mmCIF file of C-alpha atoms in Angstrom:
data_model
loop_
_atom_site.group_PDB
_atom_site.id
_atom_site.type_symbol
_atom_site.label_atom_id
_atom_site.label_comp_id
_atom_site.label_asym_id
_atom_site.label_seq_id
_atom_site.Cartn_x
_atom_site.Cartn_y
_atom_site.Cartn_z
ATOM 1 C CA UNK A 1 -115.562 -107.498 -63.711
ATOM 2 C CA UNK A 2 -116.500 -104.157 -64.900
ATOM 3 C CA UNK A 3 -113.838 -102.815 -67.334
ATOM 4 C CA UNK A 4 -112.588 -98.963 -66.531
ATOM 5 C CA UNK A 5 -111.996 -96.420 -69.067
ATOM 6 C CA UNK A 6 -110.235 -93.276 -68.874
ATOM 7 C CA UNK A 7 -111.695 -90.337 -70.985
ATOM 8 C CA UNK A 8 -109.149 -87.305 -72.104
ATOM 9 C CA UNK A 9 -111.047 -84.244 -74.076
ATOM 10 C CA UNK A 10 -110.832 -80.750 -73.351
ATOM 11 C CA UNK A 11 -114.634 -80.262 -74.707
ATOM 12 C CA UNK A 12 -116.632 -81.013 -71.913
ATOM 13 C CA UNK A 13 -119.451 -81.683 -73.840
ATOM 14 C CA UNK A 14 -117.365 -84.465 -75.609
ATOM 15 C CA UNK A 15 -116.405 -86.258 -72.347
ATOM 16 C CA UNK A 16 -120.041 -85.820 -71.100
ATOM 17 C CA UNK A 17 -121.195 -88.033 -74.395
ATOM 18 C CA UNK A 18 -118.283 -90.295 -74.313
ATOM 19 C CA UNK A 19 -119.044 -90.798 -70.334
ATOM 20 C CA UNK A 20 -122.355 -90.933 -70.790
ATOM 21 C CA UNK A 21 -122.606 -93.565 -73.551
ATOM 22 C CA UNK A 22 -119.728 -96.126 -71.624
ATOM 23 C CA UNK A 23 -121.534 -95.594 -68.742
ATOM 24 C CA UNK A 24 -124.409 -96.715 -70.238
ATOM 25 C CA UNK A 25 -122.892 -100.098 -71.825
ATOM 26 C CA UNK A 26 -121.756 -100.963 -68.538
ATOM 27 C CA UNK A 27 -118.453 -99.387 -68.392
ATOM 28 C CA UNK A 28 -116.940 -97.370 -65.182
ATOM 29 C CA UNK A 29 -115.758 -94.285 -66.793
ATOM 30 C CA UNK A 30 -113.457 -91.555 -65.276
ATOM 31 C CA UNK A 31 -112.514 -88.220 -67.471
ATOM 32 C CA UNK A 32 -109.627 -85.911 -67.552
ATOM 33 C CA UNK A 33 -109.475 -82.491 -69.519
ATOM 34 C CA UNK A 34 -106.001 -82.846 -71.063
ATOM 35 C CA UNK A 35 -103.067 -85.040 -71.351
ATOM 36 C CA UNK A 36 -101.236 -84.018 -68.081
ATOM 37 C CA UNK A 37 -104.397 -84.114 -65.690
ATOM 38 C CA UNK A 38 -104.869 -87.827 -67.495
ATOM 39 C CA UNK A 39 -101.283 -88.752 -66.200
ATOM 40 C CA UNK A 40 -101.911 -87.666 -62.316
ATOM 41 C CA UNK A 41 -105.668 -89.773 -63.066
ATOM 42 C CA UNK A 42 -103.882 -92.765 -64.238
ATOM 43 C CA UNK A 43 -101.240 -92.843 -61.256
ATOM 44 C CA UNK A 44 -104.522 -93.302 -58.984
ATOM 45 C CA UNK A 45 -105.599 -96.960 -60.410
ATOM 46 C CA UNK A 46 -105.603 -99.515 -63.025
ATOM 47 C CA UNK A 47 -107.302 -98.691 -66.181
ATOM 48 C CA UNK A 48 -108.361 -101.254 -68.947
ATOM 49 C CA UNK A 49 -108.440 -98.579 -72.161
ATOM 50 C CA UNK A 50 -107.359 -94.765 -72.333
ATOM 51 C CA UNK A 51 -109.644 -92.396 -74.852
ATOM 52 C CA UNK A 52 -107.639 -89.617 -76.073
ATOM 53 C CA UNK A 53 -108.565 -86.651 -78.388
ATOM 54 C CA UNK A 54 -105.839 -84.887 -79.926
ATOM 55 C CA UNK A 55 -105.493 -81.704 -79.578
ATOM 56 C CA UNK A 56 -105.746 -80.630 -76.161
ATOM 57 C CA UNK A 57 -104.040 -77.591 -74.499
ATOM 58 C CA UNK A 58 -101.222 -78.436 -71.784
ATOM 59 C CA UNK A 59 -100.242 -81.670 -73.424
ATOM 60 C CA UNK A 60 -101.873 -83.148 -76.573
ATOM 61 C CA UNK A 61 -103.161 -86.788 -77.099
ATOM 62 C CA UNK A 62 -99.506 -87.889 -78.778
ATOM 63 C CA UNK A 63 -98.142 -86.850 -76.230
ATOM 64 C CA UNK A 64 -99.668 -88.202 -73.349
ATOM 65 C CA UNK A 65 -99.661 -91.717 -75.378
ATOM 66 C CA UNK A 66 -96.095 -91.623 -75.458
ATOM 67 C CA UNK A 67 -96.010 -90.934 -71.854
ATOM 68 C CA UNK A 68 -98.177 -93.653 -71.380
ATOM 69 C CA UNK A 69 -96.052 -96.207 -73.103
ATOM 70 C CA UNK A 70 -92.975 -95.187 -71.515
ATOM 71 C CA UNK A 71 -94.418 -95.845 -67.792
ATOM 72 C CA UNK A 72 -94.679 -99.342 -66.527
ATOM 73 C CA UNK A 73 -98.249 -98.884 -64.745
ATOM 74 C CA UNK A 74 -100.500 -98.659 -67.973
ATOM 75 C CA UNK A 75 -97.717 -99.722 -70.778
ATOM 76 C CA UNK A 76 -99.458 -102.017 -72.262
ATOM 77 C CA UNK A 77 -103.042 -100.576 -72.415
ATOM 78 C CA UNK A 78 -105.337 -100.020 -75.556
ATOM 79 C CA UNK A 79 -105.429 -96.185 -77.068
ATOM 80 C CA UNK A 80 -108.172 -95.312 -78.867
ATOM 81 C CA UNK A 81 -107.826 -91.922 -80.428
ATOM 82 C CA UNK A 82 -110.906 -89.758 -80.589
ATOM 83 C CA UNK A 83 -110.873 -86.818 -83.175
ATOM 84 C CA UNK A 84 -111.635 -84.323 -85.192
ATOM 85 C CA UNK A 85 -108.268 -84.790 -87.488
ATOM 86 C CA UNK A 86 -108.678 -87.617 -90.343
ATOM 87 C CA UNK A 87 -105.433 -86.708 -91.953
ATOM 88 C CA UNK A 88 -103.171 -90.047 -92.840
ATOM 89 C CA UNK A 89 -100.042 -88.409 -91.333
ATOM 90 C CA UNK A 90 -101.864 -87.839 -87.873
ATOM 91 C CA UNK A 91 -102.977 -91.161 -88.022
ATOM 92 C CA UNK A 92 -99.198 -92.659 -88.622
ATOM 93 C CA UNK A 93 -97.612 -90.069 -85.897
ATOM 94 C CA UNK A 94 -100.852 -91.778 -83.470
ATOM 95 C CA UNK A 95 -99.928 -95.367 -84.880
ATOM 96 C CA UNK A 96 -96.330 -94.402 -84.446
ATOM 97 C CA UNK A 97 -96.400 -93.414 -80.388
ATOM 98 C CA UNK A 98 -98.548 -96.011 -79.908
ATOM 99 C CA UNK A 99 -102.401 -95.719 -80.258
ATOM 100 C CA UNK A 100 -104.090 -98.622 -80.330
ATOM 101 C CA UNK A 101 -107.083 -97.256 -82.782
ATOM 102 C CA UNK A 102 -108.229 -94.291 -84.134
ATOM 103 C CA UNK A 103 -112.113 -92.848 -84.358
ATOM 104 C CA UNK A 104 -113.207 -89.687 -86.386
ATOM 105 C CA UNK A 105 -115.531 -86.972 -84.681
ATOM 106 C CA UNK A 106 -118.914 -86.959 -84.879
ATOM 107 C CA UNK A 107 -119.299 -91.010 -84.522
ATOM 108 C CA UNK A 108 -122.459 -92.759 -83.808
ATOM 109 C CA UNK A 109 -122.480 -94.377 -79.736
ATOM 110 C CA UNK A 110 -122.867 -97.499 -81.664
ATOM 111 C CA UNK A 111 -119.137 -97.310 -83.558
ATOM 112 C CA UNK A 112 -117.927 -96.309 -79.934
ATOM 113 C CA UNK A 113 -119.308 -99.101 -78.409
ATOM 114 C CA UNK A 114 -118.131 -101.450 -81.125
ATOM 115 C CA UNK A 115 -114.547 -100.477 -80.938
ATOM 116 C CA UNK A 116 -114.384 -100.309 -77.325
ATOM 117 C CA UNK A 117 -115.560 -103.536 -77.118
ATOM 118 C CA UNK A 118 -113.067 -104.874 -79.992
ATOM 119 C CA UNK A 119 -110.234 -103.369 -78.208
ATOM 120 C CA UNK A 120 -111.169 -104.076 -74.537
ATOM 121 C CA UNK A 121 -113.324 -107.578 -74.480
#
């Protein structure tokens, strides 16, 4: 059964590689622009892994993975973070609401692939 992926970045171009590169490992992909379109996207169906980038206007990746692990639909659901930031105390506030993983911008497809696939076999 294909595995589905929601993509949150507010750089198009981002989600267009992200989508583009699941898509192309086999992966139905669906995108959101920010942390509060990603919550109305994730009331519509099941998802197997959530790919959040930080900072996002509206509501920022922290956020929206603490709204995540609040609900009961998508609780228990890897959270890879995707960004820019490689500062240790983003990485413990990420660890702390309750990302799953964490990948620096620019990454190679390959190091997407690999940790979507160690997270979501």
């Amino acid at each position: 059964m294909t595995k589905r992926i929601l993509t949150v970045d507010d750089s198009k171009t981002m989600r267009d590689m992200v989508s583009f590169t699941l898509k192309k490992a086999g992966f139905d992909v669906a995108e959101a622009e920010d942390g509060k379109v990603a919550l109305n996207v994730l009331g519509g169906g099941k998802f197997d892994l959530i790919i959040t980038d930080l900072n996002m206007p509206n509501m920022d990746g922290i956020t929206l993975i603490k709204n995540v692990r609040a609900g009961s639909n998508h609780r228990g659901v890897p959270i890879l973070i995707l960004t820019t930031e490689s500062d240790g105390t983003k990485k413990a506030d990420g660890k702390n609401a309750g990302a799953t993983g964490w990948l620096v911008k620019p990454f190679s497809p390959e190091k997407l692939i690999e940790l979507v696939q160690r997270v979501c076999p």
